[in-house]
PDB file of C-alpha atoms in Angstrom:
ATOM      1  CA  UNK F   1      10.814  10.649 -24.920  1.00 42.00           C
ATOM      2  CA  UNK F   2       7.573  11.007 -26.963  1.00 44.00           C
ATOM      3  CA  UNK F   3       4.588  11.006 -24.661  1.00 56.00           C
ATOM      4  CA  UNK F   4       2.982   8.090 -27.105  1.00 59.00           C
ATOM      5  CA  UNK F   5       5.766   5.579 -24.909  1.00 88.00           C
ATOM      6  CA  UNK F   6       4.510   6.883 -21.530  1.00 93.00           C
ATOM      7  CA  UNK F   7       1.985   4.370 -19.988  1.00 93.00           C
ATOM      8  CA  UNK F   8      -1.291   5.902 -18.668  1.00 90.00           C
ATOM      9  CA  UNK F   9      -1.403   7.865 -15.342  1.00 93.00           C
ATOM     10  CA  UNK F  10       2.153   6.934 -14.306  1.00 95.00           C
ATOM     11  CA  UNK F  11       3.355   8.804 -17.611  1.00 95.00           C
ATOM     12  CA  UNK F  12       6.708   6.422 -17.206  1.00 96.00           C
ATOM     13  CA  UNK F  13       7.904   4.744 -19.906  1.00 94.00           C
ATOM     14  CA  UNK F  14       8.420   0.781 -20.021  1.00 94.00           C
ATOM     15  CA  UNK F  15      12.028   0.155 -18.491  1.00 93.00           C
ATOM     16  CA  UNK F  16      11.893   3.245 -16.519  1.00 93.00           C
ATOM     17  CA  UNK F  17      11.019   1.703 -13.433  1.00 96.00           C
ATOM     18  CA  UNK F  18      13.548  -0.175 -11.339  1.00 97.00           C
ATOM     19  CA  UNK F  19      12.774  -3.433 -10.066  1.00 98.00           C
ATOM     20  CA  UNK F  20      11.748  -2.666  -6.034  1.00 98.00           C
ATOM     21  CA  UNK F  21       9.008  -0.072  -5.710  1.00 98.00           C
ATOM     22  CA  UNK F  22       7.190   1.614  -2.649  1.00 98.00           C
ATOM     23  CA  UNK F  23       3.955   2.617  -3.462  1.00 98.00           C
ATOM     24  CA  UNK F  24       1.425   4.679  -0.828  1.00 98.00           C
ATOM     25  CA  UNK F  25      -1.302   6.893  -1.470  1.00 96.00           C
ATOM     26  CA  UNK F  26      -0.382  10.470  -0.865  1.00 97.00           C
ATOM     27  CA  UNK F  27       1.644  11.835  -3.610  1.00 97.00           C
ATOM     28  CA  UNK F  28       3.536  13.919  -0.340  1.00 97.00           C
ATOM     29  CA  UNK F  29       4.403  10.831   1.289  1.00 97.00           C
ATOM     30  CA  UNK F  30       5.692   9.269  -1.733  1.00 98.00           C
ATOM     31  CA  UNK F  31       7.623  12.549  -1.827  1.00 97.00           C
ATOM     32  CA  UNK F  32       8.686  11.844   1.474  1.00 96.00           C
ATOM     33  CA  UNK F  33      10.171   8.423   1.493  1.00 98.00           C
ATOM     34  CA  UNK F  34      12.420   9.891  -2.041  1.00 98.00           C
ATOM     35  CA  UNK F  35      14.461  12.074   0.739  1.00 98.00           C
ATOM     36  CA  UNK F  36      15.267   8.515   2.165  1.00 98.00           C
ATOM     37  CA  UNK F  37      16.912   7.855  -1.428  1.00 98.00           C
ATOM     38  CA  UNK F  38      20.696   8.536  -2.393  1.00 98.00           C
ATOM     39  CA  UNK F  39      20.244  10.281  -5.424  1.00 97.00           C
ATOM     40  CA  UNK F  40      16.878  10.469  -5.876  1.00 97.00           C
ATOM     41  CA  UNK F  41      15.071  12.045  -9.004  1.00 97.00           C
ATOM     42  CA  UNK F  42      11.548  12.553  -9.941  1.00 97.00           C
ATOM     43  CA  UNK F  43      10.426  10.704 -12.796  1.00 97.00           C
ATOM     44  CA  UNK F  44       6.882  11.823 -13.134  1.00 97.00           C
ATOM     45  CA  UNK F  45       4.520  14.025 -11.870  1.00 97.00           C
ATOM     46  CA  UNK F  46       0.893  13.292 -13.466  1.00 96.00           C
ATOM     47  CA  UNK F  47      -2.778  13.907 -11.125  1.00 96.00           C
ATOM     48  CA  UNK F  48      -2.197  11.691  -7.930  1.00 96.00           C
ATOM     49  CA  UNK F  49       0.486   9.653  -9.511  1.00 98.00           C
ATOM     50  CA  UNK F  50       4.336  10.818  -8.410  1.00 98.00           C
ATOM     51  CA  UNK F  51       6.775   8.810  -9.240  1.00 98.00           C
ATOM     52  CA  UNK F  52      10.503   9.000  -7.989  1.00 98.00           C
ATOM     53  CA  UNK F  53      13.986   6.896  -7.893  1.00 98.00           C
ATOM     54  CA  UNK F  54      17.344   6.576  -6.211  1.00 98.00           C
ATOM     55  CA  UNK F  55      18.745   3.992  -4.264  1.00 98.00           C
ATOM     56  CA  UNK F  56      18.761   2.837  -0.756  1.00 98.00           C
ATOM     57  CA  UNK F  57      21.507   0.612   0.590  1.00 97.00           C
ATOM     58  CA  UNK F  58      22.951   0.388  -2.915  1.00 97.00           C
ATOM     59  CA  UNK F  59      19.860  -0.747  -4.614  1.00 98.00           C
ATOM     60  CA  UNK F  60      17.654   1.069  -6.846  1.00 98.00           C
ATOM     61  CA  UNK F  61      14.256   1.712  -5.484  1.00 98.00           C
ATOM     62  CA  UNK F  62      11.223   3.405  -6.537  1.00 98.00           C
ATOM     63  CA  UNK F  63       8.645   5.432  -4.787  1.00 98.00           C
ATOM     64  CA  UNK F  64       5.173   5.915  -6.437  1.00 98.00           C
ATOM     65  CA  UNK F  65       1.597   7.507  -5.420  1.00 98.00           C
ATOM     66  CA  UNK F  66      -1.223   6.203  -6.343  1.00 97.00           C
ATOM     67  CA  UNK F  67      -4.308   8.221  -4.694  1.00 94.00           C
ATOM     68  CA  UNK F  68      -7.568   6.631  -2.399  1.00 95.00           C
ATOM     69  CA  UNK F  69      -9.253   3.928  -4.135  1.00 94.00           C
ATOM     70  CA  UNK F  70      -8.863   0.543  -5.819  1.00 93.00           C
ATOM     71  CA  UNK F  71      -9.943   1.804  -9.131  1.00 94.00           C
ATOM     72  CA  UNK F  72      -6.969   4.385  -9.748  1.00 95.00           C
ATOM     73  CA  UNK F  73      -4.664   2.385  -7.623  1.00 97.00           C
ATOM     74  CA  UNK F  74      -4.947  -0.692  -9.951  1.00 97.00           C
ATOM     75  CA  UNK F  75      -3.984   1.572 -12.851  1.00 97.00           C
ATOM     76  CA  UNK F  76      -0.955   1.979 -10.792  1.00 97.00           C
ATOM     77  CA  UNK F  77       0.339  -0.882 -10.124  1.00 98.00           C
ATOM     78  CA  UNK F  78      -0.449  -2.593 -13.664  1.00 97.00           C
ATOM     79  CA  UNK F  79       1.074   0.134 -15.096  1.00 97.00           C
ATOM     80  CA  UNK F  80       4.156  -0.170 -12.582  1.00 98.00           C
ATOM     81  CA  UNK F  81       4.010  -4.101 -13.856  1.00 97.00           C
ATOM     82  CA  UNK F  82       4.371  -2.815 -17.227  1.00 96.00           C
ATOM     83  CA  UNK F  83       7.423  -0.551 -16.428  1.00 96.00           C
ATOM     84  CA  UNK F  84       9.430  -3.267 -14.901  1.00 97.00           C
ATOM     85  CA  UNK F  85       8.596  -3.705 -11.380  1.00 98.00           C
ATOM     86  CA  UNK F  86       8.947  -7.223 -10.021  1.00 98.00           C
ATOM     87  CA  UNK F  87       8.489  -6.389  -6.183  1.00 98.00           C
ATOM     88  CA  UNK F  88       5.860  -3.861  -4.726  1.00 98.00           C
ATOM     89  CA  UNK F  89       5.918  -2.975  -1.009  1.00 98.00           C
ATOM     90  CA  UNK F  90       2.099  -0.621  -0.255  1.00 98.00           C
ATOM     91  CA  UNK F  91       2.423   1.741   3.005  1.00 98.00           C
ATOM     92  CA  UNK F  92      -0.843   3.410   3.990  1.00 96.00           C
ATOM     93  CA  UNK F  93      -2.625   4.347   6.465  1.00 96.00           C
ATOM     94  CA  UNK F  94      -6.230   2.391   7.785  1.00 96.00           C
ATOM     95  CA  UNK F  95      -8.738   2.002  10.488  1.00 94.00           C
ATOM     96  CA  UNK F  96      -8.325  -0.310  13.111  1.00 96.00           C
ATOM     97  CA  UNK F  97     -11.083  -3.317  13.357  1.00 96.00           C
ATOM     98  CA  UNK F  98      -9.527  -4.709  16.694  1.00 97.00           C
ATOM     99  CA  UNK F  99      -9.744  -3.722  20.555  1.00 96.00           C
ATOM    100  CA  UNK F 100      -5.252  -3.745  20.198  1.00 97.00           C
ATOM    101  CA  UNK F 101      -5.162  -2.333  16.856  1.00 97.00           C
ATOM    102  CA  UNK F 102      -4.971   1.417  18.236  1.00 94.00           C
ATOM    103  CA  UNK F 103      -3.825   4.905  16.522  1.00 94.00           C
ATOM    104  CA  UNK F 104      -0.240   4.319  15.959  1.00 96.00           C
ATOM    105  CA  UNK F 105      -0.323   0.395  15.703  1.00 97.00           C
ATOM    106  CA  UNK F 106       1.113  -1.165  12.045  1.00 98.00           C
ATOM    107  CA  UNK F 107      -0.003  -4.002  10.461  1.00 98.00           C
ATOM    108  CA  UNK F 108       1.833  -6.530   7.906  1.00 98.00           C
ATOM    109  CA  UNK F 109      -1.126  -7.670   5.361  1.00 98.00           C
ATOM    110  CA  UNK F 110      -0.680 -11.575   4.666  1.00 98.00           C
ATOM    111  CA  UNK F 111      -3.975 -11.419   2.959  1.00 98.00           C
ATOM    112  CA  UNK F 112      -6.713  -9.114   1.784  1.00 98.00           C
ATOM    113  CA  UNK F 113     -10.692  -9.309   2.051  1.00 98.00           C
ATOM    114  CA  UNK F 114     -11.550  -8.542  -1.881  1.00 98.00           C
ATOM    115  CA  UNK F 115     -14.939  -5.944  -1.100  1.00 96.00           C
ATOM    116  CA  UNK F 116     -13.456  -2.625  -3.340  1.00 96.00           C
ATOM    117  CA  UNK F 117     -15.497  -3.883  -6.040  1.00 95.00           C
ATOM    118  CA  UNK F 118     -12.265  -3.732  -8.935  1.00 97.00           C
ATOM    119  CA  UNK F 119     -10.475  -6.801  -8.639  1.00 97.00           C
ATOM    120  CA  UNK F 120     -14.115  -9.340  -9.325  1.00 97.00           C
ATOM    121  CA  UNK F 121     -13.751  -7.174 -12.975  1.00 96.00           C
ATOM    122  CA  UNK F 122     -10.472  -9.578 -13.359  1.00 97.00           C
ATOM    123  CA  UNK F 123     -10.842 -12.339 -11.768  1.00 98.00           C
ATOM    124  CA  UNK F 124     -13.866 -14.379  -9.637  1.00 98.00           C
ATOM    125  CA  UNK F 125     -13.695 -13.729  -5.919  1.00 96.00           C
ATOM    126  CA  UNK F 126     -13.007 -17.339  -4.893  1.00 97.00           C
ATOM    127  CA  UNK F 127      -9.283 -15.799  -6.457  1.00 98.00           C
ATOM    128  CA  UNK F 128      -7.626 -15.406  -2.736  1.00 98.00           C
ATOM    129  CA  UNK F 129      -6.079 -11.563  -2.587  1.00 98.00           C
ATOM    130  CA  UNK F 130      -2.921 -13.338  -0.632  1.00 98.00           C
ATOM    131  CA  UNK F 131       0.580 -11.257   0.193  1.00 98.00           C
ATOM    132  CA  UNK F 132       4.082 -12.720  -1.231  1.00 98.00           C
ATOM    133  CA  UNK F 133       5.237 -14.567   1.315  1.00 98.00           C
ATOM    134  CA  UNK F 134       8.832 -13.894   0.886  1.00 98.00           C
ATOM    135  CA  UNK F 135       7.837  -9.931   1.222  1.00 98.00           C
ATOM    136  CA  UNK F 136       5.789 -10.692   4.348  1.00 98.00           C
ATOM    137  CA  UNK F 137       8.952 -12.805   5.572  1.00 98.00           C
ATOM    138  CA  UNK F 138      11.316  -9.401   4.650  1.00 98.00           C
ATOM    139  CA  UNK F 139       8.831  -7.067   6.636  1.00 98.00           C
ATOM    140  CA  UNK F 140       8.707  -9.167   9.609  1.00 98.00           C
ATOM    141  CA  UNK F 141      12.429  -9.629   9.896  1.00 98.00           C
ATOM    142  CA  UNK F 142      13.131  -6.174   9.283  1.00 98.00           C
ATOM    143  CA  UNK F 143      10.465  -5.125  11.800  1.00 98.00           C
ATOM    144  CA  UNK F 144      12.083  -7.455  14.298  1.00 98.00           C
ATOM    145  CA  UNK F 145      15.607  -5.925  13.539  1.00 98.00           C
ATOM    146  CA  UNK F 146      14.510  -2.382  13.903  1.00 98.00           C
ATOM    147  CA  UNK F 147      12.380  -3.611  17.339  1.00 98.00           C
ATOM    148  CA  UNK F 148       9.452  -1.863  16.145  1.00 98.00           C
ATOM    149  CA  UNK F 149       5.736  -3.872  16.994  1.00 98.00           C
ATOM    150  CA  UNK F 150       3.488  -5.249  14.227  1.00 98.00           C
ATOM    151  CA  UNK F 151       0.566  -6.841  13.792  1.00 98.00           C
ATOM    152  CA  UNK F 152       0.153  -9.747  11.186  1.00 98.00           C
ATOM    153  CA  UNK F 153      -2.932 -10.633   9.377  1.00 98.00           C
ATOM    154  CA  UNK F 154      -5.838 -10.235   6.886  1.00 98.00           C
ATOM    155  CA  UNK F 155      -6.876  -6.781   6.377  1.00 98.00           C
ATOM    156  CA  UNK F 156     -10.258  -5.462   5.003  1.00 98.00           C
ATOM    157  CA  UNK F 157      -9.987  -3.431   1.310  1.00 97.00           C
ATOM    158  CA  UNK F 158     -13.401  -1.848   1.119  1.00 95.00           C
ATOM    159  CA  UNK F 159     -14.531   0.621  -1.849  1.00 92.00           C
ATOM    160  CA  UNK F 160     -16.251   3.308   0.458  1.00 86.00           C
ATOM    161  CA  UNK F 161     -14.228   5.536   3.055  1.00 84.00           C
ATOM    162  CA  UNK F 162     -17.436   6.793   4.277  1.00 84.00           C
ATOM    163  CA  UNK F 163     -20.249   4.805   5.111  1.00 83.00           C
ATOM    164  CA  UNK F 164     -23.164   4.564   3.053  1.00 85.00           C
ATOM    165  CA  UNK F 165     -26.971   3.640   3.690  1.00 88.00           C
ATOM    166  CA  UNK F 166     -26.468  -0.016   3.536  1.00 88.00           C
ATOM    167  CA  UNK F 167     -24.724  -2.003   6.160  1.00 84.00           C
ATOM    168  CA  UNK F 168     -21.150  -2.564   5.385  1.00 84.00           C
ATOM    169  CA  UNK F 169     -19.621  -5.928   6.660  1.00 91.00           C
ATOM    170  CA  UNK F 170     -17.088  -4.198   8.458  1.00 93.00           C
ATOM    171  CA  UNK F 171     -18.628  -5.335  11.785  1.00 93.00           C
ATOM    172  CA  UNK F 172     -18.631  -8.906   9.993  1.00 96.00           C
ATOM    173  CA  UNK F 173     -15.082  -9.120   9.726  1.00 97.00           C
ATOM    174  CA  UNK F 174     -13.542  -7.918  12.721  1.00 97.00           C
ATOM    175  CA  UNK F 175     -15.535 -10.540  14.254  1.00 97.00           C
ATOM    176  CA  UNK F 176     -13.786 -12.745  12.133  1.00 98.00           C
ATOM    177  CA  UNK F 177     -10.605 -11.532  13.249  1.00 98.00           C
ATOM    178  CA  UNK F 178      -9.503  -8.806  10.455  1.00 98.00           C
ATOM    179  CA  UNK F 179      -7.050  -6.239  11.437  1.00 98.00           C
ATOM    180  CA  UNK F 180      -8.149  -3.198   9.603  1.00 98.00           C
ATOM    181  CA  UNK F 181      -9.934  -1.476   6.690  1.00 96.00           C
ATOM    182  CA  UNK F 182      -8.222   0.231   4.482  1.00 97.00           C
ATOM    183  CA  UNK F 183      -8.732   1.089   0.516  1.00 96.00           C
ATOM    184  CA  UNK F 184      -6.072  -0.514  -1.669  1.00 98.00           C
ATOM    185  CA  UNK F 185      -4.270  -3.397  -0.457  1.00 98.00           C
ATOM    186  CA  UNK F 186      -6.246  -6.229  -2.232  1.00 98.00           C
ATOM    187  CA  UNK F 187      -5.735  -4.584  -5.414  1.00 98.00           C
ATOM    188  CA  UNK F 188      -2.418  -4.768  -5.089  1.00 98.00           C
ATOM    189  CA  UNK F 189      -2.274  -8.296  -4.046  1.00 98.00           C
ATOM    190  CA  UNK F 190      -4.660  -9.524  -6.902  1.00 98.00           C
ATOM    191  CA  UNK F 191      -2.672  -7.586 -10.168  1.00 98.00           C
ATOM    192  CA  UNK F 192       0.528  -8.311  -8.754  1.00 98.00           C
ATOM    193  CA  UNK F 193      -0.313 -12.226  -8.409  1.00 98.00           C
ATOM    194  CA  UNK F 194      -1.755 -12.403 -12.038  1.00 98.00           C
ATOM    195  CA  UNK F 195       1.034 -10.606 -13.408  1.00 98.00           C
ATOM    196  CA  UNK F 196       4.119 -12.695 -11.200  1.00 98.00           C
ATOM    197  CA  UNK F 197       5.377  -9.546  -8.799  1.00 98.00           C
ATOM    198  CA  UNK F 198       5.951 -10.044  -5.571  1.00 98.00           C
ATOM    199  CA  UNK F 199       3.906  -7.504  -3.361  1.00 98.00           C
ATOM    200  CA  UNK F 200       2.835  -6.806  -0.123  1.00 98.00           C
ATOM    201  CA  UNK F 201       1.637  -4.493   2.066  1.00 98.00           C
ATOM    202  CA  UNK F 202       2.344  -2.613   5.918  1.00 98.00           C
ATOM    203  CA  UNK F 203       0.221   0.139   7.244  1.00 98.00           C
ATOM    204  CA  UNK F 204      -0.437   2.285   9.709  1.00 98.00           C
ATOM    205  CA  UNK F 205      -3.925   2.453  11.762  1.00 96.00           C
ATOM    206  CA  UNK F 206      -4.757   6.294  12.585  1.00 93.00           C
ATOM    207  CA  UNK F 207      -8.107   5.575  14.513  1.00 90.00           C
ATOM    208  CA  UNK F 208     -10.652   2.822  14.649  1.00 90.00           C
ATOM    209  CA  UNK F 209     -12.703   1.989  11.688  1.00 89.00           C
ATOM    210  CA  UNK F 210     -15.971   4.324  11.046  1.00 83.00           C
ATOM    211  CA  UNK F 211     -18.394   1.941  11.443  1.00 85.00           C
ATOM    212  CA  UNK F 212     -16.808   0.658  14.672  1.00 86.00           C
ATOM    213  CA  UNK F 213     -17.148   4.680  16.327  1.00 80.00           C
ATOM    214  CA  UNK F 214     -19.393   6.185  14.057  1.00 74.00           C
ATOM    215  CA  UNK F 215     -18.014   9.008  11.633  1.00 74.00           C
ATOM    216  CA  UNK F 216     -17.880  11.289  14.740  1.00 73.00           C
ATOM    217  CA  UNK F 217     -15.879   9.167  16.796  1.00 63.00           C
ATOM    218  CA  UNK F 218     -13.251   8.723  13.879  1.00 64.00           C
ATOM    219  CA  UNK F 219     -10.531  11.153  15.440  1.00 64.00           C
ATOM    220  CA  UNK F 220      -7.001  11.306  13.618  1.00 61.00           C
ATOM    221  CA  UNK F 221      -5.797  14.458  15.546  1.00 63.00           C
ATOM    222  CA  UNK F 222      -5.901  13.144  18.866  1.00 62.00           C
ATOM    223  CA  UNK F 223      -2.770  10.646  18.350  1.00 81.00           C
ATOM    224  CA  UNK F 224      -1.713  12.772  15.317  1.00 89.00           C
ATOM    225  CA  UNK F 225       1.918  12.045  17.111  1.00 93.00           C
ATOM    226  CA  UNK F 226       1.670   8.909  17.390  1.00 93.00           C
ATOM    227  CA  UNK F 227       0.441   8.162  14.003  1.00 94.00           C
ATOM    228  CA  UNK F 228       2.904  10.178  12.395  1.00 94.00           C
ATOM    229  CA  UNK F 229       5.705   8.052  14.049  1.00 96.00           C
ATOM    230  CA  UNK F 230       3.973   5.084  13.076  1.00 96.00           C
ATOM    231  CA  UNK F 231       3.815   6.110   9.618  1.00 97.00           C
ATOM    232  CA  UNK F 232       7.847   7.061   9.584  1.00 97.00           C
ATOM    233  CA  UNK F 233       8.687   3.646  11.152  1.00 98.00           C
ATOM    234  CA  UNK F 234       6.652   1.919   8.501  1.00 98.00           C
ATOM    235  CA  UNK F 235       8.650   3.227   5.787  1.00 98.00           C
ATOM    236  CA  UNK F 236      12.412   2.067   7.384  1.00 98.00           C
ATOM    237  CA  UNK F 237      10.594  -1.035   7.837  1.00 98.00           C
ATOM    238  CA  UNK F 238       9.345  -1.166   3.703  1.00 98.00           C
ATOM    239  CA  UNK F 239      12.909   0.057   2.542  1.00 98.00           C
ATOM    240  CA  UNK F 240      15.025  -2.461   4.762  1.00 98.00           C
ATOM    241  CA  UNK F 241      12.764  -5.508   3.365  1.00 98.00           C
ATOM    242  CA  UNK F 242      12.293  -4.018   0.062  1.00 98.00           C
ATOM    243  CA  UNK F 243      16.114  -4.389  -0.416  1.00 98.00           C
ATOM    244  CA  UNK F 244      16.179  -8.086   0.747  1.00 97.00           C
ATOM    245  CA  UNK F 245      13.296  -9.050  -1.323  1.00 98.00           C
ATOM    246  CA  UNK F 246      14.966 -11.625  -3.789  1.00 97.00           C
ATOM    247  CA  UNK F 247      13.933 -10.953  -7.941  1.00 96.00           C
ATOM    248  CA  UNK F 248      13.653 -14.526  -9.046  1.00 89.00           C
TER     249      UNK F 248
END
């Protein structure tokens, strides 16, 4: 394959991709969730963007990395568009904006608050950054099945980890209600509606947002355990209702 059919940063070709993909940010997670995979094979290795395949359950599946931040992570999944994907399923990690949302806690995204500053360069904001609802059916059912606890509900995508000078409206929306901050999700939610995919989104809060505890209060060693479990039983729950996700 001549590297002028290889589509940027994913450096897969069109076709390559099957039709259910996992995407996360840590190219060691994506790693990860291929040992999950019967026969899995890596199909690219290029900066933060890994790439593998196999199946699960008898149905080719795709795992893919896509770094921190809207901006690289929108490459991604246009890219991912481009090389055949028609359902995308995010697992990530994220702060917690609410008293229950604790380290360890997941959360099923139905919607996204659009504030990472990439998605407004595609579309106005009054576009709604809104999960598939068939995939937020398939994660709920499958977390149900496995009798693992979720949250539902809108999370925050914001384009800064740490906090800045100016006042972030973090403290805005978990007064509204918002689960939890995180850095990609609305991306994913606004290319994959433009484009027809079905995608969605559960993650895993390690502590409580920064500007909720300050930078020094943000702590992800003290329920490092807890977390990591969390993170584990988010992926079974992605690759059973990745699988049931219909195409059409």
């Amino acid at each position: 394959m001549s590297e002028k059919n290889l589509l940027p940063c994913i450096h897969v070709a069109p076709g390559d991709i099957p039709a259910r993909v996992l995407v996360c940010g840590d190219p060691a997670r994506a790693e990860r969730i291929s040992h999950r995979l019967e026969n899995a094979r890596c199909l690219a290795q290029n900066r933060e963007y890994w790439t593998y395949a196999g199946t699960y359950k008898g149905v080719e599946v795709a795992v893919t990395s896509h770094g921190v931040g809207c901006g690289g992570a929108a490459i991604a999944f246009e890219s991912l568009w481009r090389a055949g994907a028609k359902v995308i399923i995010r697992t990530g990690t994220c702060g917690g904006m609410q008293p229950d949302v604790t380290a360890g806690s997941l959360i099923i995204a139905t919607g996204a608050c659009r504030e990472e500053g990439v998605t407004e360069k595609m579309i106005p904001l009054s576009y709604p950054a809104i999960a598939d609802g068939e995939v937020v059916a398939a994660l709920t059912a499958s977390a149900r099945a496995l009798d693992i606890p979720v949250h539902k509900g809108i999370v925050l995508t914001q384009a800064l980890f740490y906090p800045g000078f100016l006042e972030s409206t973090v403290k805005l929306y978990a007064k509204a209600g918002v689960k939890a901050m995180e850095n990609e999700v609305a991306s994913l939610l606004v290319v994959a509606s433009l484009h027809g995919v079905k995608a969605g989104a559960i993650i895993a809060a390690d502590a409580p947002a920064f500007e909720l505890v300050g930078v020094d209060g943000y702590n992800q060693t003290a329920d490092a355990a807890d977390v990591a479990q969390a993170v584990e039983n988010e992926i079974s729950i992605a690759l059973d209702a990745i699988v049931q996700v219909p195409l059409d």
